[in-house]
Each structure stands twice: as structure tokens, then as C-alpha cells.
Amino acid sequence: MKKKFMIFLVAAVSVLALTACGKSNEGGTVAVYNWGEYIDPETLEMFEEETGIRVIYDEYETNELMYPKVAAGATKYDVICPSDYMVEKMIKEDLLREIDFNNVPNAKTNIGAQYWEQSRQFDPENKYSVPYCWGTVGILYNKTMVDEPVDSWNILWDEKYSGQILMQDSVRDIFMVALRKNGYSMNSLNEEELNVAKNDLIAQKPLVQAYVIDEVRDKMIGNEAALGVIYSGEAIFTQRENPDLEYVIPKEGTNVWIDNWVIPKNAENPENAEKFIDFMCRPDIALMNFDYITYSTPNDAAKELIEDDDIRNSNIAFPDLSKYQLETFSYLGPDGDELYNNLYKEIKSAE
Amino acid sequence: MSKNKTKLMLGLPYYFWSAAFVILPLFMVVYYGITDKNGALTFNNIASIAKPEHIKSLWLAIELSIVSTVICFLMAYPLAMILVKYGKGRSSVLVMLFILPMWMNFLLRTMAWQTLLENNGVINAILKFLRLPLIHIINTPGAIVFGMVYNFLPFMVLPLYNSLAKIDENVINAARDLGANNVQTFFKITLPLTIPGIMSGITMVFVPALTTFVISNLLGGAKILLIGNVIEQEFSQTNNWHLGSGLSLVLMIFIVISMIISAIFDKDGEGSLL
């Protein structure tokens, strides 16, 4: 019995090894490390077909989970997709490679000027990063469970919704909510302000159903909760699945973020990485990705191709940013990171 | 080739395995645990277990794993007796029923429970249909204990089954001949003879329960921080391997203590089945 099993195992492993070798490898490989469910898988196949470069694809859930893997250098990725403040941190720590934009012609032609301008906050000379998706963070609520108007972060502290609230299990995002609620900057390093935010989050904890990340989407679609903090890109998708859901940007302001393609310094195939980024900036490919993941695209050429007027003019996908109080995360430095992490641990271990 | 040399050669892959994947990582944990970011010797990482949020998560982990171990024991002992008592043919089917779920990935099974236990999950849908009161267990310590018992119960059953199967039927018969009733036979004969199995069962449930972070994350909604979660976060999110290693060393003390206790009682290696 045992022997048979071993033979089966060996057979299975060798079949796997053979199929892995079977694929054409002429163009080499490109190792991509991206957010979970953040790309249309078909675009990866198209890239492989057109270039002969094989894509090795890995996923992460938060910037904080991605960073140690890349910083430790144990796995050498060619392309990753960090957010603004993480790009800033990685530039400061000399972890990124300058992109040769001659090899990425689609980036400069298709991506809107205002996004390059916004990127200067974390990549001052636009040398290291190419915007991929952007959006806001807001409240997704279920109209059948919440019948009052939602326009403030304060509703997440309303005892009426005890056990019906989903918060983001990601240190910067969760502090952003509490800091903005109190009118502070989301990049605050003032200990007094951070303590107010921390105490608010501890007071809120009994009302929170769970601290989750990607699951907010599925739980909201499945009517598991009434209110959830979510990235704007998920909102259109969830509304398609469950028309009772509505997304708002709270009046106290929120985070406007950009996720960007970057090439780590230790990349083994930087030329392939540039080809990959260029491919992703092609209007047709950017449109496919937008349709699939529904995160706002900075690719103006792709936006023009969107056929559905409602989506192209959607206040969720392409909001008029001048109407809101918006702020972007910046890197807080090692001491700031540690301060936030310690405060977060206190929240998590509170009753 | 002399017999000793053959033995050595055969053992070589295992020596290499333990050196590369047990000894070396352990040294790295110790190294990180007693140094700071600049590589200087420090005991702050280990001492930080005294910080209120750390000590709280350690006690909570101990508390929940003790509760799970006790529940596992109370459920597993009668089950192991049933498995031993019924004839060989049928018992192997019963044993199979127990081992079969273990062929499926433990993470998947725990995630399945997440969906089953949700407020609008499968179990509540059935209860609602039957007009029974709904359960709200997900994201509570109760759900974590449930997950621990569910995942680690087989580790308690198997060593108990082994040590119960070893008891000579004649010993039981002799007790009966001498006038002991069922209860007396159980407490004076069966129970003492299965102490090695009990001890290894307890270790095999207590140690993984104490160190888990997956169960508490999935079934606790990340609201409940066990010491395993603290360590996991230090490695994967905060990127402070020194603190994570220091806390691991503290946790290791508890593991070593329970291993020693189990080794004292379990001289024949009842728990080595798995």
C-alpha cells in the first residue's frame, strides 16, 4: 500500500516537472509579484504568447507582507506592484532599479499627466515607478441594513451596527480611518494624535465583526455585514454582484492611493520586466484589466475605450477628486513604522 | 562494508536533513533572538514577553490550548475504546474515517469551517430552516477552540488507540476474576496502562494548539491575538525578525517542558505512530 503510494507520488511529481519543462522558454521568464486578484489572467497568457516570455506569478495581500520577502532578497522578483508610501520606502532603501522608459513607450503616451504629477509625491523624478491602478478608500454599505445616510467615518463607531462592521486588517489603512475621523493627518507621527486614534480603535473593537482584507468583498456580497472599509476598486465589482451595496467617500477625507509597477534592484530579468510593464500599459490590455478587476485605471487611452458610459463617468471609478479632502500615504521612516506597529498590536490584543 | 558503515550510510540523508532543516534554522532563531538590529548581543527580545500585549496573548494561547486539549481527551478516549473494542475489520473502516479528512489540506478544512460557521453560513441556514436558534460562534475564542479540537483530535485518538490496543485481554479478565466491576477495572487497570498514550496525546495536541496562528486568524477574524499570531506578524508584516525570534524562544520553553513530560511517561514511543 505504502509502496504503491510512493510510486504514485513519484509519477505525479515527474509529470509536473515534465509539463513545466514542456512550455516554451525561448524568451526567458519574468517573475511578477502582484496583489491578490489584481490582474486579468488572460492578459498574462496573451503576454506569454506574444513575447515568448514565461510569467511566474505570485500574489500578496498587503504592502507589509510583500516588503520583507523582497527586502530579504530570498526570492528575486522582476516586477512588483507596491503602493505609494511603499515605493517611497523602497526608493529610500535603494531596493528599486531605475526604469529605462525608452523600453516602455506605452507608459508615457497612455498614462494621464495628472497621475505622473501625483506620483512625484513618492517618486520625485518619475524614475522608478509606473502607475497601474489608483483609487480611494471608503465605506461600502448595504442599503437594506443601513437606512440612514452614510457620509462619515463615525458610523463605524455606531453601536447600532455592532457585529456588522468589517475593518481592514492592514496597519496604515486602519489608522487612516481613525486619524481622519478625528481630523488628523493619516501620516501623523504625533503621539498624542496616534493615542487618540488607538483608543478609538480599541473602543470600536467590540463592534467589529472581523479584521479582514480581501474577504471584505465576499462578506459584503454575501450580506455577512452591513458596513465595510474597502478600496474603491472593489466597489464596482461588489455592486455588480449585489446591487444593494453602495460606496461612499466619507466627508472627513480619505486616502487616495496609486499602486505602481516597479523593478527591484535584484531583478534577474529587468529587460523582460520592462517588456511586461510596457505590455500592461497598452490601452487594450489596461482596458481588459479594468473590466476584470474594476480598479480605476490611470491609463487615459484605456479609459476612452470604455464602452459603458455609466462606468466611464462613474463617481466611484473616476471620482472628481477636487470635491473631497484627500491625502496620500507617505513613508513614515523606520521609527514611525515601529510606532504604528506597536500601537496596532495593542489594539489587536485588547479585549 | 562493515555493518556499522552501512548503518551510517543509510542514516546520512537523515543527518543531512536534520542538520539543514532542524539544527540550522534553530541556530538562526537563537541568533536572531539574542541580537538586535545592529547585531549586538541583547536580551530585550526575550524580555519583551513581559510587555502587557505579549504576556496577554501568551496566557490566552495557553488557556485556549489547555481547554482544547481537555476537550480532545474527553472525546478521544471513549472513541479510542470503541475503535479497539470492535472487531478488526470494522475498526479499520472506523480508523479510516478518522484519518481520511487528514488527507485534505488542513488550511482548506479550516477555511471550510469559516464558511460553515459564518452568521449567514451553511449551518445557520440549516438551523433557520429548522426554526432552531442560530449560532453566533465565528470570530470568538469559542470558534478558535472549536477549530483546534477539530484539527487536532486525530492526534489524540491515535496514540490512545495504540496504547489501548496493546493491553492484553488477559489482564482485564484477571481483574474481572478478582471481582473488580467495570468502573474499577477501568480506573485501576485500563487508565494506568494507557498513561503513556495519554501523555503523548496531550503533547501532540497541546503543542500545535499553543503555537497555532492560522486557526486563530481564520476563525477568530484576526480579532484575537494569540502568541503565535504575534510571532507570525513580527516575521511577515513588521519585519522584526529579532523580536519574533526572541518570543519564539520563550514559546520554545513551554514546548520543551511538555516534550520532557511526555518523554518521561511515554518510554515506548506510543506517539511515534504519526
XYZ file of C-alpha atoms in Angstrom, chain B residues 152-262:
111
model
C -6.007 18.108 16.453
C -8.445 15.420 17.634
C -6.859 12.689 15.461
C -3.512 13.368 17.135
C -5.140 12.448 20.447
C -7.071 9.435 19.161
C -4.193 7.649 17.506
C -1.762 7.355 20.449
C -4.671 6.421 22.736
C -5.769 3.784 20.249
C -2.228 2.404 20.125
C -1.835 2.078 23.862
C -5.343 0.664 24.350
C -4.772 -1.934 21.634
C -1.623 -3.061 23.423
C -3.418 -4.036 26.647
C -3.533 -7.787 27.000
C -7.130 -9.029 27.202
C -5.971 -11.433 29.957
C -5.123 -8.556 32.257
C -8.701 -7.297 32.030
C -10.050 -10.812 32.508
C -7.832 -11.283 35.570
C -9.250 -8.118 37.109
C -12.767 -9.384 36.497
C -11.870 -12.779 38.035
C -10.676 -10.986 41.123
C -14.060 -9.304 41.457
C -13.491 -5.831 40.009
C -16.505 -4.249 38.327
C -16.352 -2.263 35.070
C -15.624 1.048 36.762
C -12.911 -0.395 38.973
C -11.309 -2.213 36.048
C -11.245 0.979 34.071
C -9.705 3.173 36.754
C -7.314 0.600 38.229
C -6.212 -1.252 35.099
C -7.055 0.376 31.772
C -6.382 4.005 32.632
C -2.981 3.475 34.316
C -1.838 1.228 31.469
C -2.636 3.899 28.887
C -0.819 6.754 30.621
C 1.989 6.739 28.028
C -0.590 7.142 25.261
C -2.424 9.848 27.202
C 0.759 11.821 27.747
C 1.855 11.698 24.123
C -1.676 12.530 23.007
C -1.703 15.555 25.283
C 1.640 16.748 23.941
C 0.611 16.229 20.359
C -2.491 18.354 20.835
C -1.163 20.940 23.269
C 1.990 21.894 21.356
C 0.422 22.614 17.959
C -2.551 24.308 19.639
C -0.238 26.571 21.646
C 1.699 27.678 18.584
C -1.079 27.976 16.018
C -1.728 31.238 14.248
C -3.711 30.012 11.279
C -6.732 28.785 13.231
C -6.930 31.939 15.333
C -6.620 34.106 12.234
C -9.228 32.313 10.165
C -11.810 31.511 12.817
C -11.066 34.448 15.137
C -11.461 37.126 12.452
C -7.993 38.433 13.381
C -9.658 39.944 16.464
C -7.993 37.593 18.913
C -4.247 37.739 19.193
C -2.501 34.540 20.322
C 1.238 34.379 20.870
C 1.554 32.532 17.547
C -0.092 35.475 15.771
C 2.267 37.940 17.439
C 5.295 35.970 16.271
C 3.886 35.494 12.789
C 3.257 39.218 12.447
C 6.753 40.105 13.601
C 8.157 37.945 10.809
C 5.772 38.571 7.966
C 4.497 42.121 8.479
C 6.543 44.137 10.937
C 9.741 42.616 9.588
C 11.299 42.471 13.065
C 12.848 39.007 12.997
C 14.767 39.707 16.194
C 11.671 40.233 18.296
C 9.884 37.339 16.569
C 12.790 35.001 17.315
C 13.051 36.196 20.912
C 9.377 35.427 21.511
C 9.772 32.075 19.747
C 12.499 31.177 22.220
C 10.124 31.878 25.112
C 7.468 29.741 23.472
C 10.030 27.007 22.931
C 10.486 26.713 26.705
C 6.853 25.658 27.045
C 7.195 23.183 24.199
C 10.354 21.647 25.643
C 8.685 21.252 29.051
C 5.742 19.386 27.571
C 8.061 17.226 25.457
C 10.063 16.287 28.560
C 6.920 15.361 30.475
C 5.739 13.246 27.591
